[in-house]
mmCIF file of C-alpha atoms in Angstrom:
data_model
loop_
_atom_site.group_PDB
_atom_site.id
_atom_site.type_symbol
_atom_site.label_atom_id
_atom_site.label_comp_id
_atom_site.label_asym_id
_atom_site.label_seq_id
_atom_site.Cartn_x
_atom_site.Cartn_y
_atom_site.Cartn_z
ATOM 1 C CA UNK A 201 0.000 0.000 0.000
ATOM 2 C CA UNK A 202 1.050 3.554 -0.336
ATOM 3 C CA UNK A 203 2.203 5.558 2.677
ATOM 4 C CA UNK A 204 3.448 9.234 2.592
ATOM 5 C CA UNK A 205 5.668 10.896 4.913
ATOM 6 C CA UNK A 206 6.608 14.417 5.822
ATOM 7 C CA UNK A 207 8.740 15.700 8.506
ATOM 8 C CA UNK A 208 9.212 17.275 11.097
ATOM 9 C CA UNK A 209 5.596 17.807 12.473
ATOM 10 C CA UNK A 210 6.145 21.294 14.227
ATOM 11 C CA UNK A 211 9.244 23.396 13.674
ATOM 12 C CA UNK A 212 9.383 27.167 14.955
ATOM 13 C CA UNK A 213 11.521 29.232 12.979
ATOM 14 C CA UNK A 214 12.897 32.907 13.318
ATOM 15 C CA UNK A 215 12.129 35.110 10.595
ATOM 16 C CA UNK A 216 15.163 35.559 8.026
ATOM 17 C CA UNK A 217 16.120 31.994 8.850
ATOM 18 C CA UNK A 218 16.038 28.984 5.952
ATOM 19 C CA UNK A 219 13.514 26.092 5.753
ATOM 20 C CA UNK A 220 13.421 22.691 4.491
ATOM 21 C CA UNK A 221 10.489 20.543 4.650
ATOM 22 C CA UNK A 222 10.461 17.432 2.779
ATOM 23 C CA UNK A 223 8.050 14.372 2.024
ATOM 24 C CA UNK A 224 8.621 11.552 0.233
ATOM 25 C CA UNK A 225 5.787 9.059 -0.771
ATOM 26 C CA UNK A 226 6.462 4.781 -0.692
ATOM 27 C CA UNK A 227 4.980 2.437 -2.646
ATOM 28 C CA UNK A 228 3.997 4.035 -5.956
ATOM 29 C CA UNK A 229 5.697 5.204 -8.935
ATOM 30 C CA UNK A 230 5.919 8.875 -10.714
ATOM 31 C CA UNK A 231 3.015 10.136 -8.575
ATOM 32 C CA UNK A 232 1.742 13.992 -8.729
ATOM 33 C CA UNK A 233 3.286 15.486 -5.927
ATOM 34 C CA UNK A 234 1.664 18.447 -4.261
ATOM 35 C CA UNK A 235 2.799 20.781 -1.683
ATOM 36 C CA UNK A 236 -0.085 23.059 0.120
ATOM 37 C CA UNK A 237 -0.744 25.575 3.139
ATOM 38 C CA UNK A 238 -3.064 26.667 5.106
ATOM 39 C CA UNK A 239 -3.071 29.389 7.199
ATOM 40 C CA UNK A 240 -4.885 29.347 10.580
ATOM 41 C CA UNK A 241 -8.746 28.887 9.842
ATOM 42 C CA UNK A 242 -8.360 29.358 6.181
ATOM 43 C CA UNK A 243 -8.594 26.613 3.306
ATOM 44 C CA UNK A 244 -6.186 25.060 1.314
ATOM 45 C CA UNK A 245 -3.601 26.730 -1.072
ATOM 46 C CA UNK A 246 -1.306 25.071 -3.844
ATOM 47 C CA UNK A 247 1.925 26.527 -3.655
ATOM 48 C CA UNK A 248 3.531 23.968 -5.950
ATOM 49 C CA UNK A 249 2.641 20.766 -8.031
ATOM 50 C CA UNK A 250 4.869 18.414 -9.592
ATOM 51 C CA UNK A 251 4.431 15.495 -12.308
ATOM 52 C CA UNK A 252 7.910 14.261 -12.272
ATOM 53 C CA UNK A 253 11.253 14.431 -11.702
ATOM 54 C CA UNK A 254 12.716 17.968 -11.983
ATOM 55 C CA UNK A 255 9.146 19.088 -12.912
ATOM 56 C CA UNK A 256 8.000 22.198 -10.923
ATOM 57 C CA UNK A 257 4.604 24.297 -11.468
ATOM 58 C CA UNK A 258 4.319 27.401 -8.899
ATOM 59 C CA UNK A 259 0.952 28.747 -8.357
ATOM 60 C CA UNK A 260 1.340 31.433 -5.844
ATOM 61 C CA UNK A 261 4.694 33.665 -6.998
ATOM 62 C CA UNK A 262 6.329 34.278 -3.282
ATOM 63 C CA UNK A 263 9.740 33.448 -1.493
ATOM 64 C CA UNK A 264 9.314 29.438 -1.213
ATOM 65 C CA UNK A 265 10.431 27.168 -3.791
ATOM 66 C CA UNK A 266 10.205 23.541 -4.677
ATOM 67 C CA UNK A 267 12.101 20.497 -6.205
ATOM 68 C CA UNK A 268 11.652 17.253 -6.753
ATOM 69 C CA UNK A 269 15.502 15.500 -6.736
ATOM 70 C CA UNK A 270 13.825 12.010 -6.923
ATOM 71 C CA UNK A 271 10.585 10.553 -8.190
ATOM 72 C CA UNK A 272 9.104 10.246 -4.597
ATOM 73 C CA UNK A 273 10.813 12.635 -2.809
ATOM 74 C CA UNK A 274 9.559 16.418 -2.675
ATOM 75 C CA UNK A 275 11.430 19.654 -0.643
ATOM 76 C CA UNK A 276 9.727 22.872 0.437
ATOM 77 C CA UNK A 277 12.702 25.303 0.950
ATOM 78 C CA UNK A 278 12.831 28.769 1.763
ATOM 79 C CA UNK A 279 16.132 30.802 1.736
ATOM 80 C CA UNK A 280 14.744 33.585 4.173
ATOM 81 C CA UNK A 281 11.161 33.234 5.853
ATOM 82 C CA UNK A 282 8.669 35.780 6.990
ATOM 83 C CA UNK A 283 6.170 36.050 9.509
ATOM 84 C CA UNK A 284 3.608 36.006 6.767
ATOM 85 C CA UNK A 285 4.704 32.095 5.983
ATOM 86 C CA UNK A 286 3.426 30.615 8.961
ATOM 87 C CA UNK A 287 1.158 27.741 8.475
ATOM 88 C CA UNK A 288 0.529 24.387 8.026
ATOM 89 C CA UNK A 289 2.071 22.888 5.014
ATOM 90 C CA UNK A 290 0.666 19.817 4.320
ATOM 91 C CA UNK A 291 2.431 17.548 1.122
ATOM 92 C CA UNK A 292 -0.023 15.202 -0.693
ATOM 93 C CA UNK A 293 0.423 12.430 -3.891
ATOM 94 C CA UNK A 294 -1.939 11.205 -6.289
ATOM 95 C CA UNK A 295 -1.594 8.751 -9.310
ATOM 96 C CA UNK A 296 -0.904 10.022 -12.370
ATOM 97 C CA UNK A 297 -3.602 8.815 -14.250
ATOM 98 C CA UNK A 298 -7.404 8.472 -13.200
ATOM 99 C CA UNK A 299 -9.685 11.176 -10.918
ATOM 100 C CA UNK A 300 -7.125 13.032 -8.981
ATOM 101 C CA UNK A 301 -7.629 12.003 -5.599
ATOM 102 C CA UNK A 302 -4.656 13.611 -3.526
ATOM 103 C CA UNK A 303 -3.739 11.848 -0.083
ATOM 104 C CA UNK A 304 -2.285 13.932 2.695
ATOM 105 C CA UNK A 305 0.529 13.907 4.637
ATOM 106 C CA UNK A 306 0.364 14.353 8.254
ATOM 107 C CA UNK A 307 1.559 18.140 7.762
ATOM 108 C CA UNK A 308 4.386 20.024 9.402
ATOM 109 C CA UNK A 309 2.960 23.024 11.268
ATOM 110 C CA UNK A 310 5.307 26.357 11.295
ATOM 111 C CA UNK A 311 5.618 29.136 12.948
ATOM 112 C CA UNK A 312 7.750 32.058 12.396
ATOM 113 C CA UNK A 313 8.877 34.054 15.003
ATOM 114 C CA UNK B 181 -17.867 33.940 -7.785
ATOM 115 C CA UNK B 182 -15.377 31.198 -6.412
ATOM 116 C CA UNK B 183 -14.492 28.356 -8.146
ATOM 117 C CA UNK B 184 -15.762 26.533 -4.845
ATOM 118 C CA UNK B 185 -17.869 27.602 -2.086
ATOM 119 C CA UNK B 186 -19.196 26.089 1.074
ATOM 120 C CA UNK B 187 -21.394 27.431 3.935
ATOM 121 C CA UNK B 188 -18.213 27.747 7.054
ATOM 122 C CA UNK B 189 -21.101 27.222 9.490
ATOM 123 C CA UNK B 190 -20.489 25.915 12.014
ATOM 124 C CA UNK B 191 -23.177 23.405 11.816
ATOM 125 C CA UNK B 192 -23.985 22.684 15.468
ATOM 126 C CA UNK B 193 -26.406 19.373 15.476
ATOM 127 C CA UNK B 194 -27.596 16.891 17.875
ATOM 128 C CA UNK B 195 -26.226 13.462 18.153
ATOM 129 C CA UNK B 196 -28.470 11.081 16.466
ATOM 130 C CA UNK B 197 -29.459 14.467 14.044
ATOM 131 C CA UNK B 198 -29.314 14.277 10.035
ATOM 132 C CA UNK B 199 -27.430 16.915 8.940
ATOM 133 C CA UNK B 200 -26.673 18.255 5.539
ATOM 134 C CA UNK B 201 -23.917 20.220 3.259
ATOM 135 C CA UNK B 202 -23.767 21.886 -0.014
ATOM 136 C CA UNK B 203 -21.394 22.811 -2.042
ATOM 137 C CA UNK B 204 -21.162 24.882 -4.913
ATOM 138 C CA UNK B 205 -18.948 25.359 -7.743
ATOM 139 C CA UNK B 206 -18.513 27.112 -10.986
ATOM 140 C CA UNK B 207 -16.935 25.343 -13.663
ATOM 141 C CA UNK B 208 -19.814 23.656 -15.773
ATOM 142 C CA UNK B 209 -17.256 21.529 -16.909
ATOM 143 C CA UNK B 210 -16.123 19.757 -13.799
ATOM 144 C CA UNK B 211 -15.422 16.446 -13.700
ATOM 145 C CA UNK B 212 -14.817 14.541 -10.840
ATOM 146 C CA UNK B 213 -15.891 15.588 -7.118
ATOM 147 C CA UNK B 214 -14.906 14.114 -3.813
ATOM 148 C CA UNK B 215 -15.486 15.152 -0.021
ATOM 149 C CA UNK B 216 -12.436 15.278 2.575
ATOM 150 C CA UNK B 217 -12.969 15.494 6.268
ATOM 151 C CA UNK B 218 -10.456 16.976 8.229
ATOM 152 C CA UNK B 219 -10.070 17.293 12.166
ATOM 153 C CA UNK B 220 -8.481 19.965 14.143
ATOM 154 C CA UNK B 221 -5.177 20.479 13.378
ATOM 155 C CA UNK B 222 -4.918 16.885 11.197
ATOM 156 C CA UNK B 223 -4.649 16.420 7.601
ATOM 157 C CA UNK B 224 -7.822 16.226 5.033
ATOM 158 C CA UNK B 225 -8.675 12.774 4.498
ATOM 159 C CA UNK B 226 -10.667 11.202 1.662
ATOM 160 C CA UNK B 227 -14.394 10.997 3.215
ATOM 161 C CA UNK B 228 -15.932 9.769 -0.396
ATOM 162 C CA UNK B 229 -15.734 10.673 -3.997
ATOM 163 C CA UNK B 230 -19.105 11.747 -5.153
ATOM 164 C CA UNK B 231 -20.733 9.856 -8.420
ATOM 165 C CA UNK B 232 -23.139 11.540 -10.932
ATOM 166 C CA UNK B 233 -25.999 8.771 -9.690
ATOM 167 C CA UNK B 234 -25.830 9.623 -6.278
ATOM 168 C CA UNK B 235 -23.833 6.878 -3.963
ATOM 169 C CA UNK B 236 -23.961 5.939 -0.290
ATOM 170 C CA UNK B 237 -21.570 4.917 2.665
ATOM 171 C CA UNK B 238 -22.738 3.771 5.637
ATOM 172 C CA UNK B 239 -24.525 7.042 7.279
ATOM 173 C CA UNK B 240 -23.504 9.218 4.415
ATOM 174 C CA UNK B 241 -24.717 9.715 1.083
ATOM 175 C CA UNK B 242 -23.015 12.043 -1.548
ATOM 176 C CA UNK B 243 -24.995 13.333 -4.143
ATOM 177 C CA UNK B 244 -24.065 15.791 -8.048
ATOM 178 C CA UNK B 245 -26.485 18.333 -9.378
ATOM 179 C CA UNK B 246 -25.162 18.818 -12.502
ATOM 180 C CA UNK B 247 -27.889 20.945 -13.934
ATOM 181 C CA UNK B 248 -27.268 23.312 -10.717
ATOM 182 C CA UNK B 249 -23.949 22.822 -9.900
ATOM 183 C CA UNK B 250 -23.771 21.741 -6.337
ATOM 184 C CA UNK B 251 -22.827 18.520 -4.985
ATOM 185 C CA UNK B 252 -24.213 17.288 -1.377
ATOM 186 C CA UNK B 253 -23.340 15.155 1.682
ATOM 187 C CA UNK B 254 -25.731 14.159 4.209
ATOM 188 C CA UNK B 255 -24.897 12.225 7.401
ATOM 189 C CA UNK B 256 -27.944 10.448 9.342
ATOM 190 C CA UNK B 257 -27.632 9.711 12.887
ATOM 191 C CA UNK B 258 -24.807 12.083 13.662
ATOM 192 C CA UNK B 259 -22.084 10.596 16.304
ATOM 193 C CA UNK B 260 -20.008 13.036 18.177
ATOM 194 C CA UNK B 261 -16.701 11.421 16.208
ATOM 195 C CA UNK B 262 -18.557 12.726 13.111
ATOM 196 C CA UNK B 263 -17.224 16.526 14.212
ATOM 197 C CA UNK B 264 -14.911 17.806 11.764
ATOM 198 C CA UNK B 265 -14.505 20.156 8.745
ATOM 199 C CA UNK B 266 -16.161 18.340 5.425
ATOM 200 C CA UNK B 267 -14.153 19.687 2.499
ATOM 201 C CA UNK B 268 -15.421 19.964 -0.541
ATOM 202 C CA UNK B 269 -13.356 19.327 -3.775
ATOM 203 C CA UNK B 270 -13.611 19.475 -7.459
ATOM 204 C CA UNK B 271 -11.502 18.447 -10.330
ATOM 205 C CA UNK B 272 -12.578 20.738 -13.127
ATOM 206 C CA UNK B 273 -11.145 18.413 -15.951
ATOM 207 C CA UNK B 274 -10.511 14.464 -15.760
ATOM 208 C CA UNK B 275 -6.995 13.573 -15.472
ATOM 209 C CA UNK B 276 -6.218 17.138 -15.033
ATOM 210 C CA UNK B 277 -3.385 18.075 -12.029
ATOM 211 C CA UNK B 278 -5.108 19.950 -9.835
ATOM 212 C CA UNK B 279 -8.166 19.923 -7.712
ATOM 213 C CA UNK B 280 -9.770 22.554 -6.270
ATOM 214 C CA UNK B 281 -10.733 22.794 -2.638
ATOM 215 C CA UNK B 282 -13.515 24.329 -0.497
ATOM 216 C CA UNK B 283 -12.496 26.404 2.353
ATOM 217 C CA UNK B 284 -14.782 23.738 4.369
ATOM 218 C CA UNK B 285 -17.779 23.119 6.704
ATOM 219 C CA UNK B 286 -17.327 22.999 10.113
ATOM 220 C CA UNK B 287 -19.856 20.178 12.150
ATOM 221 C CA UNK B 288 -19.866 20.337 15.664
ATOM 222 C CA UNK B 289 -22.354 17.253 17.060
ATOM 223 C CA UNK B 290 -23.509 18.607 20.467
ATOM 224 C CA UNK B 291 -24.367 15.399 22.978
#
């Protein structure tokens, strides 16, 4: 069966300071990968979608990027964070062919300080 | 108008109460639809994916409106585990990458 893990759960930052989230997905090949956020209260918003290796779409233009080194393994990074990029970032697969149906990761929850 | 919109309620309801959700959306050309739940602080999870004859799990029962563009989940004989944001999401073209998700329905069974 398929599993999906992202890491670390909580992490509390200081604003200027790098991030790195990453998520990696088991027992599936060349799945879309999804990163998303939601801010406290709010719905969900795609930062970034990916349908293979080295394959990147941004949605919302701001100071995270993405990448996608191997074909189950996707990174959130940030080279300097701001207050306004606390959230809960939450990674999620689906197969490549079919209806779409994304499956979550537990989420890592930041906050910048 | 949004691409997807829900009612935020809350929705406070009675254990044992049948309680319903609607959800609209905008793209005449959608495809597939599906409802997430997701608890405080947790991840969405897949509650059901909605068919275009109407389809049934246990206490809940999805159902399309195609003509009027709204897709619907009823739960009978609410349980107090049943308390949770139901998210709504579409898939505007089969296949396609993205989904689009409601900003969610919050149900709060009261005992």
């Amino acid at each position: 069966s398929q599993t999906i893990h992202q890491w670390p759960a909580t992490l509390v930052q200081p604003v200027g300071s790098p991030l790195s989230l990453e998520c990696t997905v088991e027992g599936t090949s060349n799945p879309n990968l999804y990163w998303y956020r939601q801010a406290a209260g709010r719905g969900l918003q795609l930062l970034f979608y990916s349908v293979g290796i080295g394959q990147i779409s941004s949605e919302v233009p701001q100071n995270l990027s993405a990448s996608r080194p191997q074909d189950r393994q996707f990174i959130l990074s940030s080279k300097k964070l701001l207050l306004s990029d606390s959230g809960f970032y939450l990674c999620a697969w689906s197969n490549p062919s079919g209806v779409n149906i994304q499956y979550f990761g537990a989420g890592t929850r930041l906050s910048v300080l | 108008r949004k691409e997807v919109e829900q009612d935020p309620g809350p929705f406070n309801v009675p254990e044992g109460a049948t309680v319903a959700f609607n959800c609209t959306y905008s793209n005449s050309a959608s495809q597939s639809f599906f409802w997430y739940r997701q608890d405080c602080r947790k991840e969405p999870k897949l509650l059901m994916s909605v068919y275009s004859s109407g389809n049934e799990d246990g206490r809940f029962t999805a159902q399309l409106n195609r003509a009027s563009q709204y897709i619907s989940l009823l739960i009978r004989d609410s349980k107090l585990s049943d308390s949770a944001t139901y998210l709504c999401v579409v898939n505007p073209r089969g296949g396609y990458q993205k989904v689009t998700f409601g900003t969610g329905t919050k149900l709060q069974v009261i005992p």
